[in-house]
């Protein structure tokens, strides 16, 4: 049998083009020197600036968006692999690393005093669960001089497709303020609005290399270009918000049911203040797309040991198998009705996260379940006890995103 190091470089190159994340690239390059020579350690570079979407009414060419990527990881304990922690990591346009709630954009700040200065994820079993892309306002005077996360005001979902290895060719699809889809192609350098359906779109994702979009009725489309949008699933009426996601290679539609609760916490006599609507999630239905071409969604009554996580900018699934105490068949989501996400000291509490049990149709706060709570925040003891001396914060950045080999890690860490 031929040795791995003797595989033809043409074959290695084809394999390398299918690597999905920096950890796969790092592991690929760590096999041997011949494999490492095929793949550059350089990460995809995201575009620096985009123009505003059409109809923003803004003509100043210095204003626009910049794009950042966030990744959600499941970090396992080095001692007990059944113990896991979920974390979202973002490297902004200035190279700063931000750690946030995996289901929202709420950053963990300030970090706990015992949080390690060096968090080398190469020392832990790590699984990347999803990637999300976020547009931030750039040089926009209403938010330019505001502190914190004021630039992160563009709330719609972004679906990003890279067309080549270095990231110089790409396509973006998002939801325009009008509820229609908007597409940006790097080769065109401008946004185009897709006038296709009268109903507003609820979600858009990249699934199996293609853009999928769902409108408020549940009708789902494959979006190839501004002029080619194909129906692949008929409407599913009932819920108030439709969410698309991938789960075990299947395309799922999660239908969220909402209501406005006016019994307490609003104002006098239980009436909501004028102009204020407080939505509350009351249930979900899950559907799976048929693969037989019938364009039908099928109800999923049991997810088995799978857990679904519905985030603001990306949704993902994870197996409960091997996670101590977790049974699966549930949906994690955020609901502002439950309470604020931070306390008076600006410390993340996770009180806006809830769990929907698909078997019993019940909703409970995350705080009612110690087993599930430990997946989120605060970090587990095996994270806070891993500090090994002092270091600069940039070491966290490179460790989180995955360095290609030991020598490069040493040079970047000053060893």
mmCIF file of C-alpha atoms in Angstrom:
data_model
loop_
_atom_site.group_PDB
_atom_site.id
_atom_site.type_symbol
_atom_site.label_atom_id
_atom_site.label_comp_id
_atom_site.label_asym_id
_atom_site.label_seq_id
_atom_site.Cartn_x
_atom_site.Cartn_y
_atom_site.Cartn_z
ATOM 1 C CA UNK A 1 0.000 0.000 0.000
ATOM 2 C CA UNK A 2 1.335 3.453 -0.945
ATOM 3 C CA UNK A 3 2.402 5.786 1.837
ATOM 4 C CA UNK A 4 0.246 8.849 2.497
ATOM 5 C CA UNK A 5 3.218 11.111 1.903
ATOM 6 C CA UNK A 6 3.563 9.788 -1.652
ATOM 7 C CA UNK A 7 0.084 10.716 -2.855
ATOM 8 C CA UNK A 8 0.176 12.777 -6.084
ATOM 9 C CA UNK A 9 0.120 16.522 -5.490
ATOM 10 C CA UNK A 10 -2.717 16.958 -7.971
ATOM 11 C CA UNK A 11 -4.873 14.641 -5.857
ATOM 12 C CA UNK A 12 -3.839 16.391 -2.640
ATOM 13 C CA UNK A 13 -4.757 19.731 -4.176
ATOM 14 C CA UNK A 14 -8.255 18.486 -5.090
ATOM 15 C CA UNK A 15 -8.725 17.220 -1.546
ATOM 16 C CA UNK A 16 -7.519 20.511 -0.076
ATOM 17 C CA UNK A 17 -10.106 22.453 -2.060
ATOM 18 C CA UNK A 18 -12.833 20.650 -0.124
ATOM 19 C CA UNK A 19 -11.585 21.543 3.338
ATOM 20 C CA UNK A 20 -14.371 23.393 5.087
ATOM 21 C CA UNK A 21 -12.692 25.196 7.983
ATOM 22 C CA UNK A 22 -9.294 26.227 9.405
ATOM 23 C CA UNK A 23 -9.140 23.195 11.692
ATOM 24 C CA UNK A 24 -9.434 20.830 8.727
ATOM 25 C CA UNK A 25 -6.699 22.791 6.979
ATOM 26 C CA UNK A 26 -4.500 22.658 10.050
ATOM 27 C CA UNK A 27 -4.938 18.902 10.414
ATOM 28 C CA UNK A 28 -4.340 18.367 6.701
ATOM 29 C CA UNK A 29 -1.078 20.334 6.839
ATOM 30 C CA UNK A 30 0.092 18.494 9.946
ATOM 31 C CA UNK A 31 0.233 15.078 8.199
ATOM 32 C CA UNK A 32 3.636 15.592 6.596
ATOM 33 C CA UNK A 33 5.759 18.106 4.719
ATOM 34 C CA UNK A 34 4.495 17.076 1.279
ATOM 35 C CA UNK A 35 0.889 17.644 2.312
ATOM 36 C CA UNK A 36 1.810 20.930 3.964
ATOM 37 C CA UNK A 37 3.444 22.180 0.778
ATOM 38 C CA UNK A 38 0.130 21.832 -1.119
ATOM 39 C CA UNK A 39 -1.969 24.078 1.122
ATOM 40 C CA UNK A 40 -1.066 27.629 2.029
ATOM 41 C CA UNK A 41 -1.494 28.551 5.712
ATOM 42 C CA UNK A 42 -3.098 31.789 4.574
ATOM 43 C CA UNK A 43 -6.711 32.028 5.617
ATOM 44 C CA UNK A 44 -9.494 33.323 3.411
ATOM 45 C CA UNK A 45 -9.433 37.084 3.376
ATOM 46 C CA UNK A 46 -12.845 38.660 3.639
ATOM 47 C CA UNK A 47 -13.622 41.739 1.538
ATOM 48 C CA UNK A 48 -12.787 45.046 3.201
ATOM 49 C CA UNK A 49 -15.798 47.082 2.168
ATOM 50 C CA UNK A 50 -19.193 46.786 0.494
ATOM 51 C CA UNK A 51 -21.462 49.555 -0.724
ATOM 52 C CA UNK A 52 -24.782 50.062 1.021
ATOM 53 C CA UNK A 53 -27.712 48.043 -0.222
ATOM 54 C CA UNK A 54 -30.030 49.680 -2.763
ATOM 55 C CA UNK A 55 -32.658 52.159 -1.506
ATOM 56 C CA UNK A 56 -30.730 53.170 1.587
ATOM 57 C CA UNK A 57 -30.912 56.738 0.307
ATOM 58 C CA UNK A 58 -27.205 57.266 0.950
ATOM 59 C CA UNK A 59 -24.863 58.653 -1.656
ATOM 60 C CA UNK A 60 -21.643 59.169 0.352
ATOM 61 C CA UNK A 61 -19.162 56.657 -1.190
ATOM 62 C CA UNK A 62 -17.127 56.462 2.048
ATOM 63 C CA UNK A 63 -20.029 54.782 3.841
ATOM 64 C CA UNK A 64 -20.796 51.103 3.504
ATOM 65 C CA UNK A 65 -20.360 47.706 5.173
ATOM 66 C CA UNK A 66 -17.486 45.479 6.126
ATOM 67 C CA UNK A 67 -17.861 41.721 6.553
ATOM 68 C CA UNK A 68 -16.697 39.566 9.457
ATOM 69 C CA UNK A 69 -16.984 35.862 10.136
ATOM 70 C CA UNK A 70 -18.013 34.195 13.373
ATOM 71 C CA UNK A 71 -17.583 30.508 14.162
ATOM 72 C CA UNK A 72 -19.398 28.440 16.776
ATOM 73 C CA UNK A 73 -17.284 25.715 18.365
ATOM 74 C CA UNK A 74 -18.007 22.868 20.703
ATOM 75 C CA UNK A 75 -14.975 22.601 22.946
ATOM 76 C CA UNK A 76 -14.574 19.297 24.777
ATOM 77 C CA UNK A 77 -12.876 18.703 28.086
ATOM 78 C CA UNK A 78 -9.413 17.146 27.711
ATOM 79 C CA UNK A 79 -10.230 14.901 30.694
ATOM 80 C CA UNK A 80 -13.835 13.934 29.945
ATOM 81 C CA UNK A 81 -14.996 14.221 26.321
ATOM 82 C CA UNK A 82 -18.643 14.010 27.432
ATOM 83 C CA UNK A 83 -18.255 17.463 28.982
ATOM 84 C CA UNK A 84 -18.622 20.241 26.381
ATOM 85 C CA UNK A 85 -18.806 24.009 26.098
ATOM 86 C CA UNK A 86 -20.266 26.109 23.254
ATOM 87 C CA UNK A 87 -18.560 29.332 22.257
ATOM 88 C CA UNK A 88 -18.804 31.790 19.378
ATOM 89 C CA UNK A 89 -15.610 33.503 18.215
ATOM 90 C CA UNK A 90 -15.264 36.511 15.921
ATOM 91 C CA UNK A 91 -12.170 38.208 14.573
ATOM 92 C CA UNK A 92 -13.120 41.756 13.616
ATOM 93 C CA UNK A 93 -11.675 43.923 10.848
ATOM 94 C CA UNK A 94 -8.934 45.134 13.216
ATOM 95 C CA UNK A 95 -7.789 41.645 14.227
ATOM 96 C CA UNK A 96 -9.434 41.776 17.654
ATOM 97 C CA UNK A 97 -11.015 38.601 19.007
ATOM 98 C CA UNK A 98 -14.505 38.729 20.512
ATOM 99 C CA UNK A 99 -16.187 35.889 22.373
ATOM 100 C CA UNK A 100 -19.969 35.799 22.442
ATOM 101 C CA UNK A 101 -23.118 33.873 23.190
ATOM 102 C CA UNK A 102 -23.420 31.142 20.497
ATOM 103 C CA UNK A 103 -27.090 32.019 19.907
ATOM 104 C CA UNK A 104 -26.760 35.795 19.609
ATOM 105 C CA UNK A 105 -24.274 38.619 19.135
ATOM 106 C CA UNK A 106 -24.096 39.407 22.869
ATOM 107 C CA UNK A 107 -20.418 39.580 23.674
ATOM 108 C CA UNK A 108 -19.018 38.176 26.898
ATOM 109 C CA UNK A 109 -17.569 41.266 28.518
ATOM 110 C CA UNK A 110 -15.844 41.680 30.748
ATOM 111 C CA UNK A 111 -14.388 38.190 30.725
ATOM 112 C CA UNK A 112 -14.128 36.487 34.130
ATOM 113 C CA UNK A 113 -10.966 37.326 36.031
ATOM 114 C CA UNK A 114 -9.943 33.677 36.008
ATOM 115 C CA UNK A 115 -10.394 33.353 32.242
ATOM 116 C CA UNK A 116 -7.040 32.168 30.820
ATOM 117 C CA UNK A 117 -4.899 34.622 28.889
ATOM 118 C CA UNK A 118 -3.866 31.709 26.673
ATOM 119 C CA UNK A 119 -6.698 29.582 25.318
ATOM 120 C CA UNK A 120 -5.055 27.174 22.911
ATOM 121 C CA UNK A 121 -7.826 25.134 21.360
ATOM 122 C CA UNK A 122 -5.248 22.744 19.988
ATOM 123 C CA UNK A 123 -5.194 21.328 23.518
ATOM 124 C CA UNK A 124 -8.904 20.439 23.403
ATOM 125 C CA UNK A 125 -11.182 18.306 21.231
ATOM 126 C CA UNK A 126 -12.801 20.964 19.043
ATOM 127 C CA UNK A 127 -15.692 20.712 16.592
ATOM 128 C CA UNK A 128 -16.804 23.641 14.460
ATOM 129 C CA UNK A 129 -20.618 23.589 14.415
ATOM 130 C CA UNK A 130 -21.376 26.519 12.121
ATOM 131 C CA UNK A 131 -20.094 29.690 10.514
ATOM 132 C CA UNK A 132 -21.964 32.953 10.233
ATOM 133 C CA UNK A 133 -21.178 36.163 8.400
ATOM 134 C CA UNK A 134 -22.129 39.609 9.623
ATOM 135 C CA UNK A 135 -22.234 42.995 7.889
ATOM 136 C CA UNK A 136 -21.133 45.962 10.017
ATOM 137 C CA UNK A 137 -21.709 49.612 9.166
ATOM 138 C CA UNK A 138 -18.501 51.331 8.097
ATOM 139 C CA UNK A 139 -17.911 55.096 8.445
ATOM 140 C CA UNK A 140 -21.644 55.613 8.964
ATOM 141 C CA UNK A 141 -21.881 58.844 10.956
ATOM 142 C CA UNK A 142 -24.902 57.904 13.152
ATOM 143 C CA UNK A 143 -22.928 54.989 14.656
ATOM 144 C CA UNK A 144 -19.297 55.836 13.910
ATOM 145 C CA UNK A 145 -18.645 57.565 17.238
ATOM 146 C CA UNK A 146 -20.864 55.392 19.405
ATOM 147 C CA UNK A 147 -19.169 52.907 21.747
ATOM 148 C CA UNK A 148 -19.421 49.150 21.836
ATOM 149 C CA UNK A 149 -21.268 47.268 19.141
ATOM 150 C CA UNK A 150 -23.163 50.189 17.605
ATOM 151 C CA UNK A 151 -21.829 49.391 14.144
ATOM 152 C CA UNK A 152 -23.441 45.962 14.247
ATOM 153 C CA UNK A 153 -26.897 47.272 13.412
ATOM 154 C CA UNK A 154 -27.492 45.379 10.190
ATOM 155 C CA UNK A 155 -29.698 42.612 11.551
ATOM 156 C CA UNK A 156 -30.490 40.457 8.543
ATOM 157 C CA UNK A 157 -29.064 37.042 7.839
ATOM 158 C CA UNK A 158 -26.073 36.772 5.475
ATOM 159 C CA UNK A 159 -25.371 33.720 3.315
ATOM 160 C CA UNK A 160 -21.814 33.690 1.960
ATOM 161 C CA UNK A 161 -20.353 31.482 -0.764
ATOM 162 C CA UNK A 162 -16.644 31.494 -1.524
ATOM 163 C CA UNK A 163 -15.841 30.642 -5.128
ATOM 164 C CA UNK A 164 -12.087 30.156 -4.868
ATOM 165 C CA UNK A 165 -9.452 29.277 -2.296
ATOM 166 C CA UNK A 166 -8.210 32.743 -1.349
ATOM 167 C CA UNK A 167 -11.682 34.255 -0.992
ATOM 168 C CA UNK A 168 -11.259 36.880 -3.713
ATOM 169 C CA UNK A 169 -14.302 35.585 -5.601
ATOM 170 C CA UNK A 170 -17.545 35.220 -3.700
ATOM 171 C CA UNK A 171 -21.309 35.755 -3.641
ATOM 172 C CA UNK A 172 -23.459 37.134 -0.810
ATOM 173 C CA UNK A 173 -27.215 36.810 -0.416
ATOM 174 C CA UNK A 174 -29.159 38.660 2.265
ATOM 175 C CA UNK A 175 -32.649 39.998 2.938
ATOM 176 C CA UNK A 176 -33.258 43.555 1.815
ATOM 177 C CA UNK A 177 -35.143 46.048 3.996
ATOM 178 C CA UNK A 178 -38.096 45.570 1.643
ATOM 179 C CA UNK A 179 -38.254 41.862 2.528
ATOM 180 C CA UNK A 180 -36.894 40.840 -0.867
ATOM 181 C CA UNK A 181 -33.560 39.157 -1.483
ATOM 182 C CA UNK A 182 -30.418 41.085 -2.355
ATOM 183 C CA UNK A 183 -27.350 39.555 -3.986
ATOM 184 C CA UNK A 184 -23.772 40.818 -4.169
ATOM 185 C CA UNK A 185 -21.297 39.267 -6.610
ATOM 186 C CA UNK A 186 -17.633 40.119 -6.302
ATOM 187 C CA UNK A 187 -17.223 40.186 -10.071
ATOM 188 C CA UNK A 188 -19.974 42.818 -10.375
ATOM 189 C CA UNK A 189 -19.021 44.886 -7.330
ATOM 190 C CA UNK A 190 -22.619 45.915 -6.647
ATOM 191 C CA UNK A 191 -25.847 44.762 -5.034
ATOM 192 C CA UNK A 192 -28.849 43.624 -7.045
ATOM 193 C CA UNK A 193 -32.349 43.223 -5.632
ATOM 194 C CA UNK A 194 -34.211 40.053 -6.598
ATOM 195 C CA UNK A 195 -37.848 40.876 -7.345
ATOM 196 C CA UNK A 196 -39.407 37.450 -7.201
ATOM 197 C CA UNK A 197 -42.194 36.962 -4.669
ATOM 198 C CA UNK A 198 -44.778 39.259 -3.140
ATOM 199 C CA UNK A 199 -44.253 37.831 0.352
ATOM 200 C CA UNK A 200 -41.269 38.910 2.476
ATOM 201 C CA UNK A 201 -38.450 36.432 3.032
ATOM 202 C CA UNK A 202 -37.726 35.105 6.518
ATOM 203 C CA UNK A 203 -34.404 33.321 6.088
ATOM 204 C CA UNK A 204 -31.591 32.452 3.684
ATOM 205 C CA UNK A 205 -28.808 29.872 4.003
ATOM 206 C CA UNK A 206 -26.090 28.170 1.997
ATOM 207 C CA UNK A 207 -26.877 24.443 1.805
ATOM 208 C CA UNK A 208 -24.873 21.939 -0.246
ATOM 209 C CA UNK A 209 -23.206 24.794 -2.107
ATOM 210 C CA UNK A 210 -26.471 26.475 -3.138
ATOM 211 C CA UNK A 211 -28.446 29.417 -1.756
ATOM 212 C CA UNK A 212 -31.825 28.514 -0.275
ATOM 213 C CA UNK A 213 -34.401 31.108 0.784
ATOM 214 C CA UNK A 214 -37.757 30.739 2.519
ATOM 215 C CA UNK A 215 -40.545 33.310 2.548
ATOM 216 C CA UNK A 216 -43.095 33.944 5.279
ATOM 217 C CA UNK A 217 -45.437 31.266 3.915
ATOM 218 C CA UNK A 218 -42.793 28.545 4.017
ATOM 219 C CA UNK A 219 -42.338 28.437 0.245
ATOM 220 C CA UNK A 220 -38.663 27.661 -0.321
ATOM 221 C CA UNK A 221 -36.509 28.516 -3.310
ATOM 222 C CA UNK A 222 -33.053 27.838 -4.713
ATOM 223 C CA UNK A 223 -31.462 31.153 -5.694
ATOM 224 C CA UNK A 224 -28.943 30.908 -8.513
ATOM 225 C CA UNK A 225 -28.929 34.488 -9.789
ATOM 226 C CA UNK A 226 -30.989 37.644 -9.926
ATOM 227 C CA UNK A 227 -33.052 36.138 -12.732
ATOM 228 C CA UNK A 228 -33.124 32.445 -11.759
ATOM 229 C CA UNK A 229 -35.051 31.509 -8.611
ATOM 230 C CA UNK A 230 -36.571 28.010 -8.489
ATOM 231 C CA UNK A 231 -39.299 26.737 -6.163
ATOM 232 C CA UNK A 232 -38.197 23.553 -4.399
ATOM 233 C CA UNK A 233 -40.790 23.317 -1.604
ATOM 234 C CA UNK A 234 -44.438 24.355 -1.316
ATOM 235 C CA UNK A 235 -45.676 26.639 1.501
ATOM 236 C CA UNK A 236 -46.156 25.500 5.096
ATOM 237 C CA UNK A 237 -48.732 27.750 6.724
ATOM 238 C CA UNK A 238 -49.211 28.084 10.446
ATOM 239 C CA UNK A 239 -46.256 29.624 12.233
ATOM 240 C CA UNK A 240 -45.019 33.214 12.366
ATOM 241 C CA UNK A 241 -41.344 32.880 11.456
ATOM 242 C CA UNK A 242 -39.632 30.354 9.199
ATOM 243 C CA UNK A 243 -36.021 29.242 9.786
ATOM 244 C CA UNK A 244 -33.921 27.089 7.452
ATOM 245 C CA UNK A 245 -31.083 24.919 8.719
ATOM 246 C CA UNK A 246 -28.989 21.890 7.894
ATOM 247 C CA UNK A 247 -29.154 18.828 10.136
ATOM 248 C CA UNK A 248 -27.347 15.555 9.460
ATOM 249 C CA UNK A 249 -27.210 16.328 5.743
ATOM 250 C CA UNK A 250 -30.932 17.162 5.531
ATOM 251 C CA UNK A 251 -32.617 20.516 4.961
ATOM 252 C CA UNK A 252 -34.946 21.388 7.829
ATOM 253 C CA UNK A 253 -37.597 24.071 8.163
ATOM 254 C CA UNK A 254 -38.295 25.213 11.717
ATOM 255 C CA UNK A 255 -41.628 27.015 12.073
ATOM 256 C CA UNK A 256 -41.694 29.346 15.084
ATOM 257 C CA UNK A 257 -45.001 30.326 16.696
ATOM 258 C CA UNK A 258 -45.144 33.735 18.378
ATOM 259 C CA UNK A 259 -47.656 35.691 20.409
ATOM 260 C CA UNK A 260 -47.829 39.039 22.159
ATOM 261 C CA UNK A 261 -48.177 38.539 25.904
ATOM 262 C CA UNK A 262 -49.940 41.524 27.454
ATOM 263 C CA UNK A 263 -50.835 40.090 30.839
ATOM 264 C CA UNK A 264 -47.882 41.452 32.808
ATOM 265 C CA UNK A 265 -44.759 43.524 32.573
ATOM 266 C CA UNK A 266 -46.094 46.002 30.009
ATOM 267 C CA UNK A 267 -47.904 48.837 31.698
ATOM 268 C CA UNK A 268 -51.126 49.800 33.450
ATOM 269 C CA UNK A 269 -53.946 47.246 33.217
ATOM 270 C CA UNK A 270 -51.653 44.854 31.368
ATOM 271 C CA UNK A 271 -51.723 46.930 28.201
ATOM 272 C CA UNK A 272 -48.513 47.279 26.174
ATOM 273 C CA UNK A 273 -47.149 50.860 25.984
ATOM 274 C CA UNK A 274 -47.896 52.600 22.720
ATOM 275 C CA UNK A 275 -45.497 51.568 19.971
ATOM 276 C CA UNK A 276 -44.039 48.625 21.974
ATOM 277 C CA UNK A 277 -44.600 45.006 20.978
ATOM 278 C CA UNK A 278 -43.215 42.229 23.152
ATOM 279 C CA UNK A 279 -43.183 38.945 21.247
ATOM 280 C CA UNK A 280 -43.088 35.663 23.090
ATOM 281 C CA UNK A 281 -42.271 32.272 21.573
ATOM 282 C CA UNK A 282 -44.947 29.684 22.332
ATOM 283 C CA UNK A 283 -43.995 26.704 20.178
ATOM 284 C CA UNK A 284 -42.272 25.150 17.173
ATOM 285 C CA UNK A 285 -42.890 22.686 14.395
ATOM 286 C CA UNK A 286 -40.055 21.017 12.501
ATOM 287 C CA UNK A 287 -40.212 19.856 8.872
ATOM 288 C CA UNK A 288 -37.837 17.961 6.601
ATOM 289 C CA UNK A 289 -37.630 18.409 2.855
ATOM 290 C CA UNK A 290 -38.468 15.354 0.765
ATOM 291 C CA UNK A 291 -35.667 14.291 -1.555
ATOM 292 C CA UNK A 292 -37.996 12.679 -4.092
ATOM 293 C CA UNK A 293 -38.726 15.933 -5.891
ATOM 294 C CA UNK A 294 -42.294 16.205 -4.586
ATOM 295 C CA UNK A 295 -41.646 19.740 -3.265
ATOM 296 C CA UNK A 296 -43.229 18.783 0.065
ATOM 297 C CA UNK A 297 -42.190 19.378 3.641
ATOM 298 C CA UNK A 298 -42.706 16.424 6.018
ATOM 299 C CA UNK A 299 -43.362 16.943 9.730
ATOM 300 C CA UNK A 300 -40.552 15.721 11.998
ATOM 301 C CA UNK A 301 -42.060 14.483 15.285
ATOM 302 C CA UNK A 302 -38.843 13.211 16.854
ATOM 303 C CA UNK A 303 -35.288 14.513 16.426
ATOM 304 C CA UNK A 304 -33.799 11.525 18.211
ATOM 305 C CA UNK A 305 -30.608 12.485 20.017
ATOM 306 C CA UNK A 306 -30.228 15.682 17.976
ATOM 307 C CA UNK A 307 -30.366 19.153 19.516
ATOM 308 C CA UNK A 308 -31.238 22.196 17.379
ATOM 309 C CA UNK A 309 -29.822 25.630 18.170
ATOM 310 C CA UNK A 310 -31.541 28.679 16.645
ATOM 311 C CA UNK A 311 -29.239 31.690 16.533
ATOM 312 C CA UNK A 312 -29.692 35.240 15.320
ATOM 313 C CA UNK A 313 -27.367 34.813 12.349
ATOM 314 C CA UNK A 314 -26.972 31.044 12.018
ATOM 315 C CA UNK A 315 -28.707 27.913 13.226
ATOM 316 C CA UNK A 316 -27.000 24.583 13.768
ATOM 317 C CA UNK A 317 -27.479 21.118 15.172
ATOM 318 C CA UNK A 318 -25.438 18.938 17.488
ATOM 319 C CA UNK A 319 -25.680 15.395 18.760
ATOM 320 C CA UNK A 320 -26.548 14.818 22.407
ATOM 321 C CA UNK A 321 -24.718 11.503 22.271
ATOM 322 C CA UNK A 322 -21.570 11.663 24.326
ATOM 323 C CA UNK A 323 -22.718 14.809 26.146
ATOM 324 C CA UNK A 324 -23.361 13.782 29.731
ATOM 325 C CA UNK A 325 -26.978 14.248 30.823
ATOM 326 C CA UNK A 326 -28.296 15.592 27.487
ATOM 327 C CA UNK A 327 -31.092 13.654 25.797
ATOM 328 C CA UNK A 328 -31.662 15.551 22.553
ATOM 329 C CA UNK A 329 -35.001 16.046 20.777
ATOM 330 C CA UNK A 330 -35.057 19.687 21.841
ATOM 331 C CA UNK A 331 -34.604 23.200 20.436
ATOM 332 C CA UNK A 332 -32.525 25.968 22.021
ATOM 333 C CA UNK A 333 -33.520 29.520 21.160
ATOM 334 C CA UNK A 334 -33.400 33.076 22.478
ATOM 335 C CA UNK A 335 -36.490 34.896 23.680
ATOM 336 C CA UNK A 336 -36.141 38.436 25.006
ATOM 337 C CA UNK A 337 -39.451 38.010 26.838
ATOM 338 C CA UNK A 338 -37.709 35.780 29.401
ATOM 339 C CA UNK A 339 -35.424 38.513 30.666
ATOM 340 C CA UNK A 340 -32.343 40.585 29.870
ATOM 341 C CA UNK A 341 -29.219 38.915 28.619
ATOM 342 C CA UNK A 342 -26.877 40.728 31.026
ATOM 343 C CA UNK A 343 -27.092 41.803 34.649
ATOM 344 C CA UNK A 344 -26.321 45.183 36.179
ATOM 345 C CA UNK A 345 -22.579 44.505 35.961
ATOM 346 C CA UNK A 346 -22.827 43.796 32.229
ATOM 347 C CA UNK A 347 -22.081 40.106 32.815
ATOM 348 C CA UNK A 348 -23.767 37.591 30.522
ATOM 349 C CA UNK A 349 -26.443 35.556 32.306
ATOM 350 C CA UNK A 350 -28.050 33.553 29.511
ATOM 351 C CA UNK A 351 -31.493 34.323 30.924
ATOM 352 C CA UNK A 352 -32.909 34.919 27.442
ATOM 353 C CA UNK A 353 -32.174 31.336 26.328
ATOM 354 C CA UNK A 354 -35.010 28.811 26.473
ATOM 355 C CA UNK A 355 -35.454 25.131 25.600
ATOM 356 C CA UNK A 356 -38.372 23.664 23.675
ATOM 357 C CA UNK A 357 -39.022 19.959 24.308
ATOM 358 C CA UNK A 358 -40.297 18.516 21.045
ATOM 359 C CA UNK A 359 -41.775 15.423 22.715
ATOM 360 C CA UNK A 360 -43.947 17.264 25.250
ATOM 361 C CA UNK A 361 -44.295 20.623 23.493
ATOM 362 C CA UNK A 362 -43.106 22.526 26.573
ATOM 363 C CA UNK A 363 -40.822 25.539 26.951
ATOM 364 C CA UNK A 364 -38.558 26.106 29.942
ATOM 365 C CA UNK A 365 -35.799 28.644 30.707
ATOM 366 C CA UNK A 366 -32.239 27.452 30.329
ATOM 367 C CA UNK A 367 -31.684 28.318 33.996
ATOM 368 C CA UNK A 368 -34.083 25.496 34.981
ATOM 369 C CA UNK A 369 -31.692 22.911 33.535
ATOM 370 C CA UNK A 370 -28.210 22.748 35.108
ATOM 371 C CA UNK A 371 -27.218 20.034 32.623
ATOM 372 C CA UNK A 372 -27.908 22.183 29.560
ATOM 373 C CA UNK A 373 -26.785 25.423 31.237
ATOM 374 C CA UNK A 374 -23.206 24.228 31.437
ATOM 375 C CA UNK A 375 -23.060 24.156 27.629
ATOM 376 C CA UNK A 376 -23.138 27.956 27.661
ATOM 377 C CA UNK A 377 -21.792 30.462 30.200
ATOM 378 C CA UNK A 378 -19.878 30.758 32.515
ATOM 379 C CA UNK A 379 -16.939 28.755 31.167
ATOM 380 C CA UNK A 380 -16.350 25.393 32.854
ATOM 381 C CA UNK A 381 -13.611 24.913 35.412
ATOM 382 C CA UNK A 382 -11.451 22.959 32.974
ATOM 383 C CA UNK A 383 -11.310 26.107 30.805
ATOM 384 C CA UNK A 384 -10.599 28.602 33.579
ATOM 385 C CA UNK A 385 -7.938 26.341 35.075
ATOM 386 C CA UNK A 386 -5.893 25.991 31.864
ATOM 387 C CA UNK A 387 -3.904 29.223 32.196
ATOM 388 C CA UNK A 388 -0.239 28.398 31.812
ATOM 389 C CA UNK A 389 1.640 31.573 32.381
ATOM 390 C CA UNK A 390 1.063 34.954 30.806
ATOM 391 C CA UNK A 391 0.828 35.761 27.151
ATOM 392 C CA UNK A 392 -0.411 38.355 24.706
ATOM 393 C CA UNK A 393 -4.065 38.214 23.662
ATOM 394 C CA UNK A 394 -3.179 37.549 20.008
ATOM 395 C CA UNK A 395 -2.181 33.999 20.938
ATOM 396 C CA UNK A 396 -5.828 33.338 21.651
ATOM 397 C CA UNK A 397 -6.702 34.561 18.158
ATOM 398 C CA UNK A 398 -4.381 32.203 16.343
ATOM 399 C CA UNK A 399 -5.180 29.273 18.603
ATOM 400 C CA UNK A 400 -8.908 29.734 18.111
ATOM 401 C CA UNK A 401 -8.671 29.906 14.353
ATOM 402 C CA UNK A 402 -6.155 27.086 14.061
ATOM 403 C CA UNK A 403 -2.488 27.351 13.203
ATOM 404 C CA UNK A 404 -1.132 25.127 10.452
ATOM 405 C CA UNK A 405 1.925 23.684 12.157
ATOM 406 C CA UNK A 406 4.056 23.761 15.269
ATOM 407 C CA UNK A 407 6.862 25.869 13.806
ATOM 408 C CA UNK A 408 4.460 28.634 12.748
ATOM 409 C CA UNK A 409 2.837 28.567 16.183
ATOM 410 C CA UNK A 410 6.233 28.990 17.826
ATOM 411 C CA UNK A 411 7.214 31.895 15.616
ATOM 412 C CA UNK A 412 3.896 33.690 16.158
ATOM 413 C CA UNK A 413 4.057 33.132 19.893
ATOM 414 C CA UNK A 414 7.594 34.408 20.067
ATOM 415 C CA UNK A 415 9.213 31.074 20.975
#
